[in-house]
Amino acid sequence: MEVRVAIADDVDAVIRVGTEAWWATYAPLAGDDYVRSGIERWWSREAIARGIETGRTLVAETDAGVIGMASWSLLEDDDAVMLWKLYVLPEAQGSGAGRGLVHAVVVAAGDRPVRLTHVVGNAGAHGFYERLGFRETGRKPSPIRGGPEEMCMERPATTAP
């Protein structure tokens, strides 16, 4: 498996990873309307292409193709990196793709902490992030009306996981 910066030709593969992971993960937790709203908001061709253009979208790729993705940015005051998206195809979860993507983001963050949010009730994501050194820092309302609350987590600036 290779983790690399996404290129324009990866748009469709990144959308596939995101939409398949969203349906598998969030439909049972928050329902179909939540999933449709999130996909419409964050997984359009335009949104994904813009993210790739920044150079801050990564993909995990095997001989079979792209199996995971992550996107991140510096927060406005540059004091931290925000991991906006981390998704792996359901059938590839447990392959090391997620860990490899987080590692690449932590390395890119350098001496900055890495922050993220995940849906409250997503025990798999919570445990995964805790194993990689992230700790809960609070909660916030869902950005999607009627959606579940989000758990805020942070990993201090240290060596990569």
N, CA, C and O of each residue as an XYZ file, in Angstrom:
644
protein
N       0.834     -1.179      0.000
C       0.000      0.000      0.000
C       0.880      1.242      0.000
O       1.915      1.294      0.664
N       0.446      2.234     -0.755
C       1.152      3.507     -0.841
C       0.200      4.622     -0.433
O      -0.963      4.630     -0.837
N       0.691      5.561      0.366
C      -0.040      6.787      0.672
C       0.634      7.895     -0.111
O       1.849      8.078     -0.034
N      -0.176      8.640     -0.873
C       0.371      9.710     -1.707
C      -0.614     10.871     -1.768
O      -1.775     10.743     -1.381
N      -0.130     11.996     -2.260
C      -0.985     13.159     -2.477
C      -1.908     12.841     -3.651
O      -1.465     12.329     -4.679
N      -3.187     13.147     -3.489
C      -4.168     12.906     -4.544
C      -3.932     13.850     -5.717
O      -3.458     14.974     -5.548
N      -4.271     13.372     -6.902
C      -4.186     14.175     -8.120
C      -5.582     14.264     -8.743
O      -6.502     13.557     -8.331
N      -5.725     15.133     -9.729
C      -7.032     15.362    -10.361
C      -7.674     14.062    -10.848
O      -8.894     13.914    -10.774
N      -6.879     13.134    -11.336
C      -7.422     11.863    -11.827
C      -8.011     10.992    -10.720
O      -8.655      9.984    -11.014
N      -7.806     11.358     -9.458
C      -8.321     10.588     -8.320
C      -9.716     11.009     -7.872
O     -10.277     10.389     -6.969
N     -10.289     12.044     -8.478
C     -11.569     12.573     -7.996
C     -12.619     11.475     -7.851
O     -13.219     11.339     -6.785
N     -12.850     10.695     -8.897
C     -13.895      9.673     -8.838
C     -13.610      8.623     -7.770
O     -14.527      8.178     -7.079
N     -12.364      8.228     -7.632
C     -12.005      7.222     -6.622
C     -12.213      7.769     -5.216
O     -12.682      7.047     -4.336
N     -11.873      9.027     -4.994
C     -12.062      9.638     -3.676
C     -13.549      9.731     -3.354
O     -13.961      9.447     -2.230
N     -14.355     10.128     -4.335
C     -15.808     10.190     -4.124
C     -16.346      8.805     -3.795
O     -17.184      8.665     -2.904
N     -15.886      7.798     -4.487
C     -16.340      6.416     -4.219
C     -16.015      6.018     -2.782
O     -16.872      5.486     -2.076
N     -14.781      6.273     -2.348
C     -14.398      5.934     -0.974
C     -15.318      6.651      0.010
O     -15.856      6.033      0.928
N     -15.492      7.938     -0.183
C     -16.301      8.718      0.749
C     -17.746      8.283      0.798
O     -18.305      8.096      1.878
N     -18.355      8.119     -0.362
C     -19.781      7.780     -0.358
C     -20.028      6.363      0.160
O     -20.981      6.142      0.906
N     -19.197      5.413     -0.219
C     -19.379      4.051      0.306
C     -19.176      4.018      1.818
O     -19.934      3.365      2.535
N     -18.156      4.719      2.299
C     -17.906      4.744      3.738
C     -19.023      5.471      4.479
O     -19.424      5.048      5.563
N     -19.523      6.551      3.907
C     -20.623      7.276      4.558
C     -21.849      6.389      4.695
O     -22.430      6.317      5.777
N     -22.257      5.716      3.634
C     -23.439      4.855      3.733
C     -23.243      3.753      4.763
O     -24.131      3.488      5.574
N     -22.086      3.115      4.729
C     -21.839      1.999      5.651
C     -21.751      2.462      7.102
O     -22.202      1.761      8.007
N     -21.173      3.632      7.322
C     -20.916      4.105      8.681
C     -22.089      4.867      9.278
O     -22.514      4.583     10.398
N     -22.607      5.826      8.538
C     -23.549      6.775      9.125
C     -25.019      6.415      8.964
O     -25.837      6.868      9.764
N     -25.387      5.626      7.971
C     -26.802      5.258      7.841
C     -27.304      4.560      9.109
O     -28.385      4.895      9.593
N     -26.547      3.592      9.665
C     -27.040      2.952     10.896
C     -27.047      3.889     12.109
O     -27.862      3.716     13.015
N     -26.146      4.879     12.134
C     -26.044      5.782     13.282
C     -27.006      6.963     13.209
O     -27.542      7.400     14.228
N     -27.220      7.480     11.994
C     -27.942      8.744     11.881
C     -29.055      8.743     10.837
O     -29.826      9.699     10.763
N     -29.150      7.702     10.042
C     -30.231      7.613      9.070
C     -29.852      8.070      7.667
O     -28.838      8.733      7.449
N     -30.707      7.689      6.733
C     -30.456      7.953      5.317
C     -30.457      9.441      4.980
O     -29.654      9.879      4.156
N     -31.340     10.228      5.597
C     -31.387     11.662      5.288
C     -30.077     12.344      5.668
O     -29.584     13.202      4.935
N     -29.518     11.966      6.804
C     -28.235     12.515      7.238
C     -27.152     12.182      6.209
O     -26.357     13.043      5.834
N     -27.130     10.929      5.759
C     -26.120     10.499      4.782
C     -26.282     11.262      3.480
O     -25.300     11.762      2.933
N     -27.497     11.359      2.977
C     -27.728     12.095      1.723
C     -27.291     13.549      1.856
O     -26.666     14.091      0.945
N     -27.609     14.181      2.974
C     -27.214     15.579      3.196
C     -25.701     15.733      3.230
O     -25.150     16.655      2.628
N     -25.034     14.829      3.935
C     -23.573     14.900      4.034
C     -22.887     14.661      2.701
O     -21.925     15.350      2.361
N     -23.374     13.694      1.948
C     -22.773     13.406      0.636
C     -22.978     14.594     -0.299
O     -22.060     14.985     -1.020
N     -24.162     15.159     -0.286
C     -24.439     16.321     -1.138
C     -23.547     17.506     -0.764
O     -23.077     18.239     -1.634
N     -23.323     17.681      0.523
C     -22.564     18.827      1.027
C     -21.058     18.673      0.824
O     -20.388     19.630      0.437
N     -20.519     17.475      1.082
C     -19.067     17.322      1.142
C     -18.449     16.399      0.106
O     -17.223     16.312      0.029
N     -19.248     15.709     -0.691
C     -18.684     14.724     -1.604
C     -19.035     14.976     -3.075
O     -18.982     14.054     -3.889
N     -19.386     16.194     -3.413
C     -19.642     16.524     -4.818
C     -18.316     16.541     -5.583
O     -17.248     16.662     -4.983
N     -18.393     16.420     -6.895
C     -17.179     16.497     -7.727
C     -16.441     17.802     -7.476
O     -15.217     17.815     -7.351
N     -17.184     18.895     -7.401
C     -16.571     20.208     -7.213
C     -15.848     20.298     -5.863
O     -14.722     20.787     -5.789
N     -16.497     19.827     -4.812
C     -15.884     19.888     -3.480
C     -14.622     19.035     -3.418
O     -13.608     19.461     -2.866
N     -14.682     17.852     -3.973
C     -13.514     16.961     -3.931
C     -12.394     17.513     -4.807
O     -11.230     17.479     -4.409
N     -12.725     18.018     -5.986
C     -11.700     18.592     -6.871
C     -11.017     19.777     -6.192
O      -9.796     19.910     -6.273
N     -11.789     20.644     -5.519
C     -11.186     21.782     -4.801
C     -10.226     21.278     -3.723
O      -9.132     21.817     -3.561
N     -10.634     20.255     -2.994
C      -9.765     19.707     -1.952
C      -8.479     19.140     -2.512
O      -7.413     19.299     -1.918
N      -8.575     18.481     -3.648
C      -7.390     17.907     -4.276
C      -6.456     19.007     -4.768
O      -5.236     18.877     -4.666
N      -7.021     20.085     -5.299
C      -6.207     21.197     -5.810
C      -5.329     21.824     -4.732
O      -4.283     22.390     -5.051
N      -5.726     21.738     -3.472
C      -4.940     22.335     -2.391
C      -3.662     21.550     -2.100
O      -2.739     22.069     -1.472
N      -3.611     20.291     -2.563
C      -2.468     19.443     -2.240
C      -2.571     18.823     -0.863
O      -1.613     18.223     -0.374
N      -3.739     18.965     -0.228
C      -3.915     18.452      1.127
C      -4.973     17.357      1.199
O      -5.643     17.172      2.215
N      -5.100     16.643      0.092
C      -5.909     15.426      0.069
C      -4.951     14.287     -0.247
O      -4.174     14.355     -1.198
N      -5.021     13.253      0.558
C      -4.156     12.088      0.400
C      -5.000     10.884      0.034
O      -6.184     10.823      0.367
N      -4.399      9.935     -0.646
C      -5.066      8.665     -0.914
C      -4.161      7.521     -0.480
O      -2.934      7.621     -0.513
N      -4.801      6.437     -0.075
C      -4.112      5.172      0.177
C      -4.475      4.286     -1.000
O      -5.650      4.111     -1.322
N      -3.452      3.729     -1.639
C      -3.665      2.985     -2.873
C      -2.953      1.642     -2.829
O      -1.828      1.528     -2.340
N      -3.628      0.635     -3.348
C      -3.038     -0.689     -3.524
C      -3.085     -1.016     -5.010
O      -3.505     -0.188     -5.819
N      -2.664     -2.197     -5.362
C      -2.766     -2.633     -6.759
C      -4.218     -2.619     -7.244
O      -4.478     -2.488     -8.440
N      -5.153     -2.753     -6.315
C      -6.575     -2.758     -6.661
C      -7.133     -1.352     -6.864
O      -8.258     -1.205     -7.341
N      -6.370     -0.318     -6.514
C      -6.830      1.064     -6.666
C      -6.868      1.791     -5.334
O      -6.320      1.322     -4.336
N      -7.519      2.938     -5.334
C      -7.622      3.768     -4.138
C      -8.590      3.105     -3.159
O      -9.723      2.779     -3.511
N      -8.122      2.913     -1.924
C      -8.950      2.275     -0.897
C      -9.240      3.192      0.286
O     -10.062      2.858      1.140
N      -8.575      4.342      0.343
C      -8.776      5.261      1.456
C      -8.384      6.665      1.077
O      -7.674      6.881      0.095
N      -8.854      7.631      1.868
C      -8.517      9.018      1.613
C      -8.524      9.804      2.918
O      -9.172      9.423      3.893
N      -7.795     10.899      2.911
C      -7.798     11.844      4.030
C      -7.654     13.240      3.450
O      -6.982     13.435      2.438
N      -8.288     14.206      4.096
C      -8.056     15.599      3.724
C      -7.868     16.397      5.001
O      -8.479     16.117      6.032
N      -6.999     17.406      4.904
C      -6.628     18.181      6.073
C      -6.332     19.614      5.653
O      -6.186     19.910      4.467
N      -6.247     20.489      6.635
C      -5.838     21.868      6.368
C      -5.246     22.462      7.638
O      -5.435     21.945      8.740
N      -4.526     23.561      7.452
C      -4.074     24.344      8.598
C      -5.265     25.164      9.062
O      -6.010     25.703      8.244
N      -5.444     25.258     10.361
C      -6.496     26.127     10.876
C      -6.062     27.583     10.689
O      -4.872     27.863     10.544
N      -7.008     28.493     10.693
C      -6.727     29.882     10.345
C      -5.556     30.489     11.091
O      -4.770     31.228     10.497
N      -5.421     30.205     12.346
C      -4.315     30.788     13.110
C      -3.044     29.944     13.040
O      -2.062     30.236     13.722
N      -3.066     28.882     12.204
C      -1.913     28.009     11.974
C      -1.388     27.323     13.228
O      -0.251     26.851     13.243
N      -2.198     27.263     14.277
C      -1.709     26.617     15.494
C      -1.981     25.123     15.511
O      -1.492     24.415     16.390
N      -2.760     24.633     14.546
C      -3.099     23.212     14.515
C      -3.486     22.812     13.095
O      -3.768     23.654     12.242
N      -3.490     21.519     12.875
C      -3.966     20.940     11.622
C      -5.307     20.299     11.913
O      -5.484     19.646     12.941
N      -6.254     20.488     11.003
C      -7.568     19.862     11.135
C      -7.667     18.733     10.131
O      -7.523     18.953      8.928
N      -7.910     17.530     10.615
C      -8.160     16.371      9.765
C      -9.658     16.368      9.491
O     -10.453     15.953     10.335
N     -10.033     16.833      8.306
C     -11.444     16.992      7.960
C     -12.097     15.668      7.580
O     -13.233     15.393      7.968
N     -11.385     14.865      6.833
C     -11.953     13.608      6.340
C     -10.913     12.506      6.462
O      -9.741     12.708      6.145
N     -11.341     11.361      6.916
C     -10.535     10.145      6.899
C     -11.506      8.998      6.672
O     -12.297      8.658      7.552
N     -11.442      8.408      5.488
C     -12.360      7.326      5.146
C     -11.627      6.237      4.391
O     -10.746      6.500      3.572
N     -12.015      5.004      4.688
C     -11.469      3.815      4.031
C     -12.662      2.995      3.570
O     -13.660      2.882      4.281
N     -12.556      2.421      2.371
C     -13.631      1.555      1.888
C     -13.958      0.514      2.959
O     -13.049     -0.023      3.592
N     -15.233      0.224      3.167
C     -15.599     -0.735      4.222
C     -14.837     -2.057      4.132
O     -14.404     -2.587      5.155
N     -14.669     -2.592      2.929
C     -13.979     -3.878      2.790
C     -12.479     -3.782      3.022
O     -11.814     -4.809      3.163
N     -11.924     -2.559      3.065
C     -10.483     -2.377      3.281
C     -10.166     -1.905      4.700
O      -9.000     -1.708      5.040
N     -11.188     -1.723      5.525
C     -10.920     -1.296      6.896
C     -10.164     -2.404      7.622
O     -10.483     -3.584      7.478
N      -9.175     -2.018      8.391
C      -8.306     -2.974      9.065
C      -7.070     -3.310      8.251
O      -6.237     -4.101      8.693
N      -6.938     -2.724      7.073
C      -5.799     -3.011      6.179
C      -4.552     -2.197      6.497
O      -3.479     -2.470      5.960
N      -4.686     -1.202      7.365
C      -3.576     -0.294      7.647
C      -3.666      1.003      6.867
O      -2.850      1.903      7.066
N      -4.651      1.111      5.977
C      -4.794      2.329      5.171
C      -5.089      3.542      6.052
O      -4.476      4.595      5.873
N      -6.007      3.412      6.988
C      -6.338      4.531      7.869
C      -5.145      4.975      8.689
O      -4.869      6.168      8.806
N      -4.443      4.015      9.253
C      -3.248      4.331     10.044
C      -2.204      5.033      9.171
O      -1.587      6.003      9.610
N      -2.003      4.556      7.947
C      -1.035      5.171      7.048
C      -1.410      6.600      6.690
O      -0.548      7.476      6.616
N      -2.698      6.833      6.470
C      -3.164      8.182      6.154
C      -2.991      9.124      7.347
O      -2.535     10.255      7.179
N      -3.353      8.665      8.553
C      -3.166      9.499      9.749
C      -1.687      9.794      9.952
O      -1.317     10.924     10.271
N      -0.854      8.801      9.773
C       0.593      9.003      9.910
C       1.070     10.125      8.977
O       1.837     10.995      9.391
N       0.620     10.103      7.734
C       1.040     11.126      6.762
C       0.557     12.514      7.186
O       1.278     13.497      7.012
N      -0.639     12.604      7.733
C      -1.151     13.900      8.193
C      -0.354     14.385      9.403
O      -0.012     15.565      9.483
N      -0.056     13.494     10.340
C       0.727     13.870     11.516
C       2.119     14.359     11.095
O       2.622     15.345     11.633
N       2.727     13.681     10.152
C       4.041     14.115      9.655
C       3.921     15.502      9.021
O       4.758     16.371      9.268
N       2.887     15.711      8.208
C       2.683     17.015      7.567
C       2.431     18.111      8.601
O       2.797     19.266      8.382
N       1.808     17.756      9.724
C       1.506     18.742     10.762
C       2.764     19.253     11.439
O       2.773     20.359     11.980
N       3.824     18.460     11.415
C       5.076     18.893     12.037
C       4.909     19.154     13.513
O       4.553     18.252     14.271
N       5.165     20.394     13.933
C       5.105     20.727     15.356
C       3.730     21.246     15.779
O       3.609     21.923     16.801
N       2.704     20.933     15.002
C       1.338     21.347     15.330
C       0.521     20.133     15.776
O       0.741     19.025     15.286
N      -0.407     20.333     16.692
C      -1.320     19.240     17.031
C      -2.277     18.979     15.862
O      -2.451     19.835     14.995
N      -2.888     17.807     15.845
C      -3.881     17.448     14.835
C      -5.226     17.304     15.541
O      -5.349     16.606     16.547
N      -6.223     17.976     14.991
C      -7.574     17.929     15.546
C      -8.511     17.246     14.560
O      -8.233     17.190     13.362
N      -9.620     16.729     15.070
C     -10.640     16.107     14.221
C     -11.937     16.038     14.990
O     -11.980     16.281     16.196
N     -12.994     15.702     14.273
C     -14.267     15.381     14.906
C     -14.771     14.076     14.311
O     -14.419     13.715     13.188
N     -15.589     13.383     15.065
C     -16.299     12.208     14.546
C     -17.669     12.172     15.203
O     -17.882     12.762     16.263
N     -18.580     11.481     14.570
C     -19.950     11.394     15.062
C     -19.981     10.633     16.384
O     -19.421      9.543     16.501
N     -20.641     11.221     17.372
C     -20.830     10.536     18.651
C     -21.607      9.247     18.376
O     -22.603      9.249     17.653
N     -21.140      8.167     18.955
C     -21.751      6.864     18.737
C     -20.966      6.001     17.769
O     -21.236      4.807     17.638
N     -19.996      6.596     17.091
C     -19.150      5.839     16.173
C     -17.978      5.267     16.985
O     -16.866      5.796     16.966
N     -18.262      4.186     17.685
C     -17.280      3.584     18.594
C     -16.036      3.099     17.854
O     -14.931      3.167     18.391
N     -16.207      2.613     16.638
C     -15.052      2.150     15.865
C     -14.076      3.277     15.588
O     -12.870      3.119     15.774
N     -14.594      4.415     15.144
C     -13.730      5.572     14.880
C     -13.084      6.055     16.173
O     -11.892      6.359     16.205
N     -13.877      6.122     17.234
C     -13.345      6.614     18.506
C     -12.172      5.754     18.989
O     -11.124      6.277     19.366
N     -12.357      4.453     18.973
C     -11.285      3.556     19.409
C     -10.067      3.654     18.511
O      -8.935      3.653     18.996
N     -10.284      3.740     17.207
C      -9.181      3.873     16.251
C      -8.360      5.120     16.573
O      -7.135      5.049     16.671
N      -9.028      6.257     16.736
C      -8.307      7.502     17.009
C      -7.613      7.468     18.373
O      -6.499      7.973     18.506
N      -8.250      6.888     19.374
C      -7.595      6.772     20.678
C      -6.313      5.948     20.576
O      -5.300      6.305     21.178
N      -6.349      4.856     19.824
C      -5.135      4.025     19.666
C      -4.008      4.792     18.990
O      -2.839      4.442     19.153
N      -4.344      5.835     18.234
C      -3.330      6.640     17.551
C      -2.958      7.898     18.336
O      -2.295      8.792     17.810
N      -3.388      7.960     19.597
C      -2.958      9.052     20.469
C      -3.888     10.247     20.546
O      -3.527     11.252     21.158
N      -5.068     10.180     19.951
C      -6.032     11.269     20.037
C      -6.821     11.149     21.337
O      -7.109     10.048     21.806
N      -7.161     12.296     21.908
C      -7.947     12.324     23.138
C      -9.131     13.267     22.960
O      -9.044     14.269     22.249
N     -10.235     12.932     23.617
C     -11.442     13.756     23.543
C     -11.181     15.130     24.145
O     -10.578     15.251     25.211
N     -11.650     16.171     23.440
C     -11.504     17.544     23.939
C     -12.840     18.247     24.093
O     -12.888     19.372     24.590
N     -13.921     17.611     23.680
C     -15.231     18.237     23.818
C     -16.206     17.676     22.807
O     -15.940     16.685     22.126
N     -17.345     18.343     22.733
C     -18.390     17.960     21.788
C     -18.948     19.221     21.166
O     -18.843     20.315     21.720
N     -19.548     19.038     19.989
C     -20.183     20.177     19.337
C     -21.380     19.676     18.531
O     -21.473     18.492     18.205
N     -22.289     20.589     18.216
C     -23.462     20.178     17.438
C     -23.079     19.734     16.032
O     -22.033     20.117     15.509
N     -23.926     18.936     15.440
C     -23.713     18.481     14.072
C     -23.811     19.655     13.108
O     -24.642     20.542     13.301
N     -22.971     19.674     12.066
C     -23.124     20.702     11.036
C     -24.323     20.439     10.123
O     -24.685     21.290      9.310
N     -24.936     19.260     10.258
C     -26.122     18.902      9.483
C     -27.317     18.950     10.431
O     -27.338     18.255     11.447
N     -28.305     19.766     10.097
C     -29.462     19.924     10.966
C     -30.077     18.563     11.307
O     -30.371     17.757     10.424
N     -30.261     18.332     12.591
C     -30.849     17.084     13.052
C     -29.870     15.939     13.166
O     -30.246     14.843     13.582
N     -28.618     16.172     12.803
C     -27.617     15.114     12.872
C     -27.104     14.910     14.289
O     -27.338     15.740     15.168
N     -26.407     13.809     14.505
C     -25.874     13.529     15.841
C     -24.738     14.482     16.210
O     -24.040     15.022     15.351
N     -24.585     14.662     17.487
C     -23.506     15.489     18.025
C     -22.151     14.946     17.548
O     -22.027     13.767     17.219
N     -21.149     15.815     17.517
C     -19.803     15.401     17.117
C     -18.848     15.437     18.295
O     -18.908     16.338     19.132
N     -17.973     14.456     18.352
C     -16.918     14.368     19.347
C     -15.683     15.071     18.776
O     -15.268     14.784     17.653
N     -15.101     15.985     19.545
C     -13.863     16.659     19.156
C     -12.693     15.915     19.799
O     -12.749     15.547     20.972
N     -11.636     15.699     19.018
C     -10.455     14.998     19.525
C      -9.205     15.732     19.051
O      -9.232     16.445     18.047
N      -8.126     15.549     19.778
C      -6.846     16.161     19.413
C      -5.710     15.223     19.752
O      -5.740     14.498     20.746
N      -4.711     15.261     18.894
C      -3.459     14.532     19.116
C      -2.371     15.578     19.255
O      -2.163     16.363     18.330
N      -1.664     15.616     20.386
C      -0.633     16.634     20.551
C       0.477     16.482     19.512
O       0.683     15.405     18.952
N       1.174     17.567     19.272
C       2.298     17.525     18.355
C       3.396     16.681     18.977
O       3.988     17.061     19.988
N       3.662     15.547     18.376
C       4.686     14.623     18.848
C       5.209     13.870     17.641
O       4.982     14.271     16.500
N       5.893     12.805     17.893
C       6.342     11.953     16.795
C       5.147     11.262     16.172
O       4.113     11.108     16.822
N       5.271     10.849     14.937
C       4.178     10.198     14.200
C       3.802      8.873     14.853
O       4.626      8.241     15.516
N       2.514      8.444     14.654
C       2.053      7.192     15.273
C       2.736      5.976     14.664
O       2.462      4.847     15.070
